[in-house]
Structure formats: structure tokens, C-alpha cells
Short mmCIF file of C-alpha atoms and ligand atoms in Angstrom, two decimals:
data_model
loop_
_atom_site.label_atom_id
_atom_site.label_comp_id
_atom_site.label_asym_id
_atom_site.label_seq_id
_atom_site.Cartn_x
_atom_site.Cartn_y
_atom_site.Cartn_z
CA UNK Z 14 0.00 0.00 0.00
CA UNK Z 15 1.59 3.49 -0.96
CA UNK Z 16 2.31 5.84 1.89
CA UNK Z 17 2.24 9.56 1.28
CA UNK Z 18 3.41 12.27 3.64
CA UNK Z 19 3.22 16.12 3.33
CA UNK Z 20 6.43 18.16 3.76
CA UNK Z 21 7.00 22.19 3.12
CA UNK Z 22 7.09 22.76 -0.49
CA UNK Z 23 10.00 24.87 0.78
CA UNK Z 24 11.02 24.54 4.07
CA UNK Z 25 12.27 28.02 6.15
CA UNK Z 26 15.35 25.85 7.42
CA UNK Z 27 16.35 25.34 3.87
CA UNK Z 28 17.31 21.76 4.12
CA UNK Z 29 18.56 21.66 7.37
CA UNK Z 30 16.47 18.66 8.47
CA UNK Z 31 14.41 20.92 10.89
CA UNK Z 32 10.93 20.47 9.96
CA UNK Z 33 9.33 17.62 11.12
CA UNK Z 34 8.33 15.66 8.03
CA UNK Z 35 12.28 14.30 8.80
CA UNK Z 36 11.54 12.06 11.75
CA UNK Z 37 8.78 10.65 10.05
CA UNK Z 38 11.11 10.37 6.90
CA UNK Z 39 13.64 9.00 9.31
CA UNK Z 40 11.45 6.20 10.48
CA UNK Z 41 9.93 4.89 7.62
CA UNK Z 42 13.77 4.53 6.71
CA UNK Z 43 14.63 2.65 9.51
CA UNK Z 44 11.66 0.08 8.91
CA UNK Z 45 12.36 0.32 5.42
CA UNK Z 46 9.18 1.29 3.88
CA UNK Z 47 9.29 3.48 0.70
CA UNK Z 48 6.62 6.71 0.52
CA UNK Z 49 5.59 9.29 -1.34
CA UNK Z 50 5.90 13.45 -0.58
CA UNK Z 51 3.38 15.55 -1.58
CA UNK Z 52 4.72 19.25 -1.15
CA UNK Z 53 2.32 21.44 0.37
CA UNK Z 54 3.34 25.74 -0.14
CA UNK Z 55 2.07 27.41 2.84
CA UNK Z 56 -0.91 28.96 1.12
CA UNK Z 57 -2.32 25.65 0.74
CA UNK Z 58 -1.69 24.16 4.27
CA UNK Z 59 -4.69 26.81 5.49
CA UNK Z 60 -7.00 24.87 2.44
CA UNK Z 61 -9.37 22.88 2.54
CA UNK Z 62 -7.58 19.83 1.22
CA UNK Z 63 -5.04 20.04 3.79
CA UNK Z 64 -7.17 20.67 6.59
CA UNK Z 65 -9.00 17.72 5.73
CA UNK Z 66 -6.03 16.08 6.34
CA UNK Z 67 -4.37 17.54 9.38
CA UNK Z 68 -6.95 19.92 11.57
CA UNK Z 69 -4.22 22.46 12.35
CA UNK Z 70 -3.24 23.11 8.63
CA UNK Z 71 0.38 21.63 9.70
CA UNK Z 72 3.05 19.08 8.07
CA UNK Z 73 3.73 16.18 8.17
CA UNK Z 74 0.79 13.97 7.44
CA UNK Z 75 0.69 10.54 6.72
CA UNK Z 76 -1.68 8.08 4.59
CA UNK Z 77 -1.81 5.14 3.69
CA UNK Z 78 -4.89 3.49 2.63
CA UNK Z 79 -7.41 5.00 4.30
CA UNK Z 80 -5.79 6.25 7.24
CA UNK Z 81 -4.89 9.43 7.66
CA UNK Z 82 -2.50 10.30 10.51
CA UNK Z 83 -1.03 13.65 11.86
CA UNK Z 84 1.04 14.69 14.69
CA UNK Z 85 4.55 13.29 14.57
CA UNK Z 86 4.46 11.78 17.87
CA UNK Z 87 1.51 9.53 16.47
CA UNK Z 88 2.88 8.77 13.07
CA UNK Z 89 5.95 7.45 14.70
CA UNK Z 90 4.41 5.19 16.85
CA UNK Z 91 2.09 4.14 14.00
CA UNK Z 92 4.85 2.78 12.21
CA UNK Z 93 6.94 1.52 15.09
CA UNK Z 94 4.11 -0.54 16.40
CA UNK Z 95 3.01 -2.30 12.98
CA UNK Z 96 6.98 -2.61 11.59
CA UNK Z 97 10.18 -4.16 13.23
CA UNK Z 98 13.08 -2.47 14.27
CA UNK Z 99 11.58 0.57 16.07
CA UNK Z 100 10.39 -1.09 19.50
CA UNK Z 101 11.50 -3.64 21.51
CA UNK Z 102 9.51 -6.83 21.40
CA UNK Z 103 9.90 -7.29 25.32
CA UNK Z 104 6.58 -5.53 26.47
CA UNK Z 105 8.16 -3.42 29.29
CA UNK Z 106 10.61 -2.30 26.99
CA UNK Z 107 8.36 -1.58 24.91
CA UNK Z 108 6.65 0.50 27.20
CA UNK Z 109 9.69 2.47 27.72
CA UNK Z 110 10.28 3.25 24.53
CA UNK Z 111 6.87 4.73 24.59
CA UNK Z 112 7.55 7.09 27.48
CA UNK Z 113 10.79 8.35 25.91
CA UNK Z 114 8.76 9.51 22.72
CA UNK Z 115 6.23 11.54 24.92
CA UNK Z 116 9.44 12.60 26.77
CA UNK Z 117 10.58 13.80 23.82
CA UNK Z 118 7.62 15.55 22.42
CA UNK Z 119 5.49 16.91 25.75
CA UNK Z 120 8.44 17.33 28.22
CA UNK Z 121 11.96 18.73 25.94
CA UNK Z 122 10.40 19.81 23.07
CA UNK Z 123 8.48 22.28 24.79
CA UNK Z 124 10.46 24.62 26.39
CA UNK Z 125 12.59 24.32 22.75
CA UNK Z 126 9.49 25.98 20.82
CA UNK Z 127 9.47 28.40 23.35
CA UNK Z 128 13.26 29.86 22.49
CA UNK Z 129 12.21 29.42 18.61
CA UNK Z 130 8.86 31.76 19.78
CA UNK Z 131 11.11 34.35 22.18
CA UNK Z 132 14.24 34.30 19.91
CA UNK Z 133 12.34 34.62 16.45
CA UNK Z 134 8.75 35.38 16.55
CA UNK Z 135 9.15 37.84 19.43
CA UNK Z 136 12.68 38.91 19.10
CA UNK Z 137 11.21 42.94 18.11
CA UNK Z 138 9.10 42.82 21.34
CA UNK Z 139 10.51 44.72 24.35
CA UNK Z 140 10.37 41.83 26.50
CA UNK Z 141 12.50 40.07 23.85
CA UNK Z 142 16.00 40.23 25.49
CA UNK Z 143 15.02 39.13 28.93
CA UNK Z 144 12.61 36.21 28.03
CA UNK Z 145 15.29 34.40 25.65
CA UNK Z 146 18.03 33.73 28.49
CA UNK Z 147 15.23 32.94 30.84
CA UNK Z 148 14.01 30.39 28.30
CA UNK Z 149 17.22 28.90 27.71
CA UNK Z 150 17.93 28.03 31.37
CA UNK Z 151 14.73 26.28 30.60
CA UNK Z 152 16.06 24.17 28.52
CA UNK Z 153 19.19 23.40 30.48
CA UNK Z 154 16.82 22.41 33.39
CA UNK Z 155 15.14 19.89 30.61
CA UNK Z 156 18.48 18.74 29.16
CA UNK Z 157 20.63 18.64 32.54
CA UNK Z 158 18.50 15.37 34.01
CA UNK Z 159 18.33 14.05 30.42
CA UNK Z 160 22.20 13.74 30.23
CA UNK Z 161 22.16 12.62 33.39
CA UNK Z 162 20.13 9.59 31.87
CA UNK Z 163 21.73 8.86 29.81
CA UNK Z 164 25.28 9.07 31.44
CA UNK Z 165 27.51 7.21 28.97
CA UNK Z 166 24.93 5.04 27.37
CA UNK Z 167 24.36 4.83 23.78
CA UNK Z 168 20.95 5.41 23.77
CA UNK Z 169 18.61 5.93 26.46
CA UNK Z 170 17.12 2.21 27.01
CA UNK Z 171 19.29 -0.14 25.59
CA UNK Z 172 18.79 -0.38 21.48
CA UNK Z 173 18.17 2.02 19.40
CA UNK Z 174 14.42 2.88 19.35
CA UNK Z 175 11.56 5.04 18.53
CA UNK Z 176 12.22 7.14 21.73
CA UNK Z 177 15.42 7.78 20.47
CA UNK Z 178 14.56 8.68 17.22
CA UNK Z 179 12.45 11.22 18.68
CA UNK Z 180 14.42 12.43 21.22
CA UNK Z 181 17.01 13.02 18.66
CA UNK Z 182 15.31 14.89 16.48
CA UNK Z 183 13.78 17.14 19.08
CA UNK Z 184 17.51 17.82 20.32
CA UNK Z 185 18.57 18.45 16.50
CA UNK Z 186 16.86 21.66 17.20
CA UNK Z 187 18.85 23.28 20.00
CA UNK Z 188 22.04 22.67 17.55
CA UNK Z 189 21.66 26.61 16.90
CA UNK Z 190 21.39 28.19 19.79
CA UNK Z 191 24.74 26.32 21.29
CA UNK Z 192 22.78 24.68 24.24
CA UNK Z 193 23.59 21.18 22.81
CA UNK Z 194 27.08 21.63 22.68
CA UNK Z 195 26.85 22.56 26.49
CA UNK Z 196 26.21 18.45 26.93
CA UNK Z 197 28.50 16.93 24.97
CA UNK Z 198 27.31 13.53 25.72
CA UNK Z 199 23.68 14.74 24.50
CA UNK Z 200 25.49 16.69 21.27
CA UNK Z 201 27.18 12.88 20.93
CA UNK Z 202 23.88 11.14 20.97
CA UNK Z 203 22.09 13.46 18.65
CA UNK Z 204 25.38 12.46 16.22
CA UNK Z 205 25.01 9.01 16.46
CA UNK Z 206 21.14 9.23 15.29
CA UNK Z 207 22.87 11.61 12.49
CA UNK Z 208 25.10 9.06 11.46
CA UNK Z 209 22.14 6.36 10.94
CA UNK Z 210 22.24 5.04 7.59
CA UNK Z 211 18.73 5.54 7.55
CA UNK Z 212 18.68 9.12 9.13
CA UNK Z 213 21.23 9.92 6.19
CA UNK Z 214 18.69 9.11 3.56
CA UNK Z 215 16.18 10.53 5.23
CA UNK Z 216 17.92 13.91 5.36
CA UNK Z 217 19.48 14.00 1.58
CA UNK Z 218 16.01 13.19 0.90
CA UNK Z 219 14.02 16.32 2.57
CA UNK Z 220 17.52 18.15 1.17
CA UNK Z 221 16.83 16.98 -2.18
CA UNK Z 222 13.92 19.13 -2.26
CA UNK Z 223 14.57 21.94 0.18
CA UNK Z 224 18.43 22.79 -0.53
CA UNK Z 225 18.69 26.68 -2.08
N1 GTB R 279 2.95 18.74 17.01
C1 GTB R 279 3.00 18.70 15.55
C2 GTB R 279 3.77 17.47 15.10
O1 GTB R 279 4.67 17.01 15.81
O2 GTB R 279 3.44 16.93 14.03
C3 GTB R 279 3.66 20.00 15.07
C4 GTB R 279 3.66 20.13 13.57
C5 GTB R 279 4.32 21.42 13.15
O3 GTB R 279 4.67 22.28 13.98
N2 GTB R 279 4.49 21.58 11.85
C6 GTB R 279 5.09 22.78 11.32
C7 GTB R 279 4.12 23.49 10.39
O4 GTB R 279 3.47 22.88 9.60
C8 GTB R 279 6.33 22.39 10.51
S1 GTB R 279 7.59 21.70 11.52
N3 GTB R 279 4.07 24.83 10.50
C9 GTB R 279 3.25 25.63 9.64
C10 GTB R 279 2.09 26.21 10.37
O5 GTB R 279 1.86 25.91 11.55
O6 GTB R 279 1.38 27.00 9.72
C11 GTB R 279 8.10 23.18 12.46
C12 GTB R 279 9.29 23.81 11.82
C13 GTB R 279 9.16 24.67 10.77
C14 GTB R 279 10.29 25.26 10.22
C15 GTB R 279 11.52 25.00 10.75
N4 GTB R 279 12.68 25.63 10.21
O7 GTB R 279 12.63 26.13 9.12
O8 GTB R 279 13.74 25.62 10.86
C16 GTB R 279 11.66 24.13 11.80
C17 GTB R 279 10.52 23.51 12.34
#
């Protein structure tokens, strides 16, 4: 059955593997499943088509048949739960896995949005250069008991999994700011997802299509 996502016709990042149609890219690499892109400009997103598809007028999206997934977090699992090599088979591990990805999306990638909100979005507002170190010790707050985790491990419950994927993907975005090269063991781990074979295809694919 084909399986079609939705990615920025051009993304802002200009193929720096920052929007999230990657992770999803990434793990349909890892379980080796080919797909489809449909590009989406950022007129259309707010269209009908594309709402019908994701309620938020966002990317990624996912079908395949007749589902029709959105949110990341949700694709992710989708995949990890119905195709090897994402989640342990053990059914604690498992379960771990599981808590990593919501880790990843509703406890680090939070206070992460929040810098991209202060340091871009808001950066002409007055408040602008007090809120953005604020929000960065956020981050280190997130990011110092996540190293601490993971202490010298390769990844943060044995194999490789879909926790990790997302957890690495969600730390890809601090790259910018520095605050991932203040943890070297976490700017390590975020490398070693890099150096997947499957992340690699997955980013010279989105680059394919996003590179200036
Ligand atoms: N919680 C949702 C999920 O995980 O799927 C969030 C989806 C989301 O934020 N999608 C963004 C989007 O469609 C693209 S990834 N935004 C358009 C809109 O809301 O109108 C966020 C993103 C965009 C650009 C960069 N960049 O260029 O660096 C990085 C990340």
C-alpha cells in the first residue's frame, strides 16, 4: 500500500532537516518502507484539502490506505508498532520506549518551541532580550536530568528505538542556539542518530527538495 506524507514545499530551514516531516522520513527509513511526498506551499496548508487532512493546517501527514495520521508523535508510533526495528519486542521495553517519545515531544520539546517563539517570533518585542536567556535556562533544566540519563549510554534504554529517534530529532533543534554543545554527551547522541544510515537518507532526501 503506498504511503504519502506532506512536507513544506519549501522549508524556512532550507534543508537543514528541521521540519518535522524528517523524523517521520527517518522512520519509515529505519523500517524500510518506501513513501511518497506531496509538497504542500504554505498557502495551501490553510486549504481545505489540507485541513482535511491535518486539523491544524500543519506538516507532516501521513496516509496510507485510508488512514490518515497527523502529529509526529503519532505517526511514529504508527509505524513503530506495525513494523520491526523501532520497539522492543519485550513488552516493558516496549513500554519504555513509549515514554521516551512523549518525553521527547510533551516534556523537551516544549520549552525548545518556546526559544524558537522568544528568539524569532518575538525577538522585536521589548520583552524580547530578557525572556530568551530565561528560556534557555529552561532548557538546560530539561536537558541537565536528560544527560544525566543517559550518562555514557548509547541510547537511552538499551537499542536504538523510537524514543530515540524522537528524542534526537527534538535535540537536532537546539544545535543553533549552542545549548547542545553545552552536553557533549547529548550533542554525541544526537550524532550518532545523524550518522544512521537511515537518518542519512532521510535527510538527503528532505535536502533533495529543500536545498537553495
Ligand atoms: N505537534 C506537531 C507534530 O509534531 O506533528 C507539530 C507540527 C508542526 O509544527 N508543523 C510545522 C508546520 O506545519 C512544521 S515543523 N508549521 C506551519 C504552520 O503551523 O502554519 C516546524 C518547523 C518549521 C520550520 C523549521 N525551520 O525552518 O527551521 C523548523 C521547524
Amino acid at each position: 500500500m503506498t504511503i504519502t506524507i506532506t512536507a513544506f514545499e519549501k522549508s524556512p530551514d532550507g534543508g537543514k532537516g528541521l521540519a518535522r516531516d524528517t523524523r517521520v522520513r527517518w522512520a519509515l527509513e529505519e523500517v524500510g518502507l518506501p513513501y511518497e511526498v506531496r509538497l504542500v506551499s504554505f498557502k495551501a496548508l490553510k486549504e481545505p484539502a489540507h485541513l482535511s487532512r491535518h486539523p491544524f493546517g500543519q506538516i507532516p501527514t501521513y496516509e496510507e490506505g485510508g488512514l490518515v495520521l497527523f502529529e509526529t508523535g503519532a505517526i511514529v508510533l504508527h509505524l513503530a508498532q506495525n513494523h520491526p526495528g523501532l520497539l522492543p519486542d519485550d513488552a516493558d521495553a516496549r513500554a519504555r520506549a513509549i515514554a521516551w517519545m512523549f518525553a521527547a515531544v510533551n516534556t523537551i520539546e516544549p520549552p525548545i518551541l518556546e526559544l524558537f517563539t522568544a528568539a524569532f517570533l518575538e525577538r522585536d518585542k521589548p520583552w524580547a532580550a530578557e525572556r530568551v536567556p530565561m528560556v534557555k535556562e529552561r532548557i538546560r533544566d530539561r536537558l541537565r536530568p536528560l544527560a544525566a540519563r543517559l550518562g555514557d549510554a548509547e541510547w537511552l534504554d538499551g537499542e536504538f528505538s523510537a524514543g530515540d529517534l524522537m528524542m534526537a530529532s527534538v535535540l537536532l533543534r537546539t544545535r543553533s542556539s549552542g545549548l547542545l554543545d553545552e552536553f557533549p554527551t547529548l550533542a554525541a547522541y544526537v550524532a550518532r542518530g545523524e550518522a544512521r544510515p537511515a537518518y542519512q537518507r532521510a535527510f538527503a532526501a528532505q535536502l533533495a527538495i529543500n536545498a537553495p
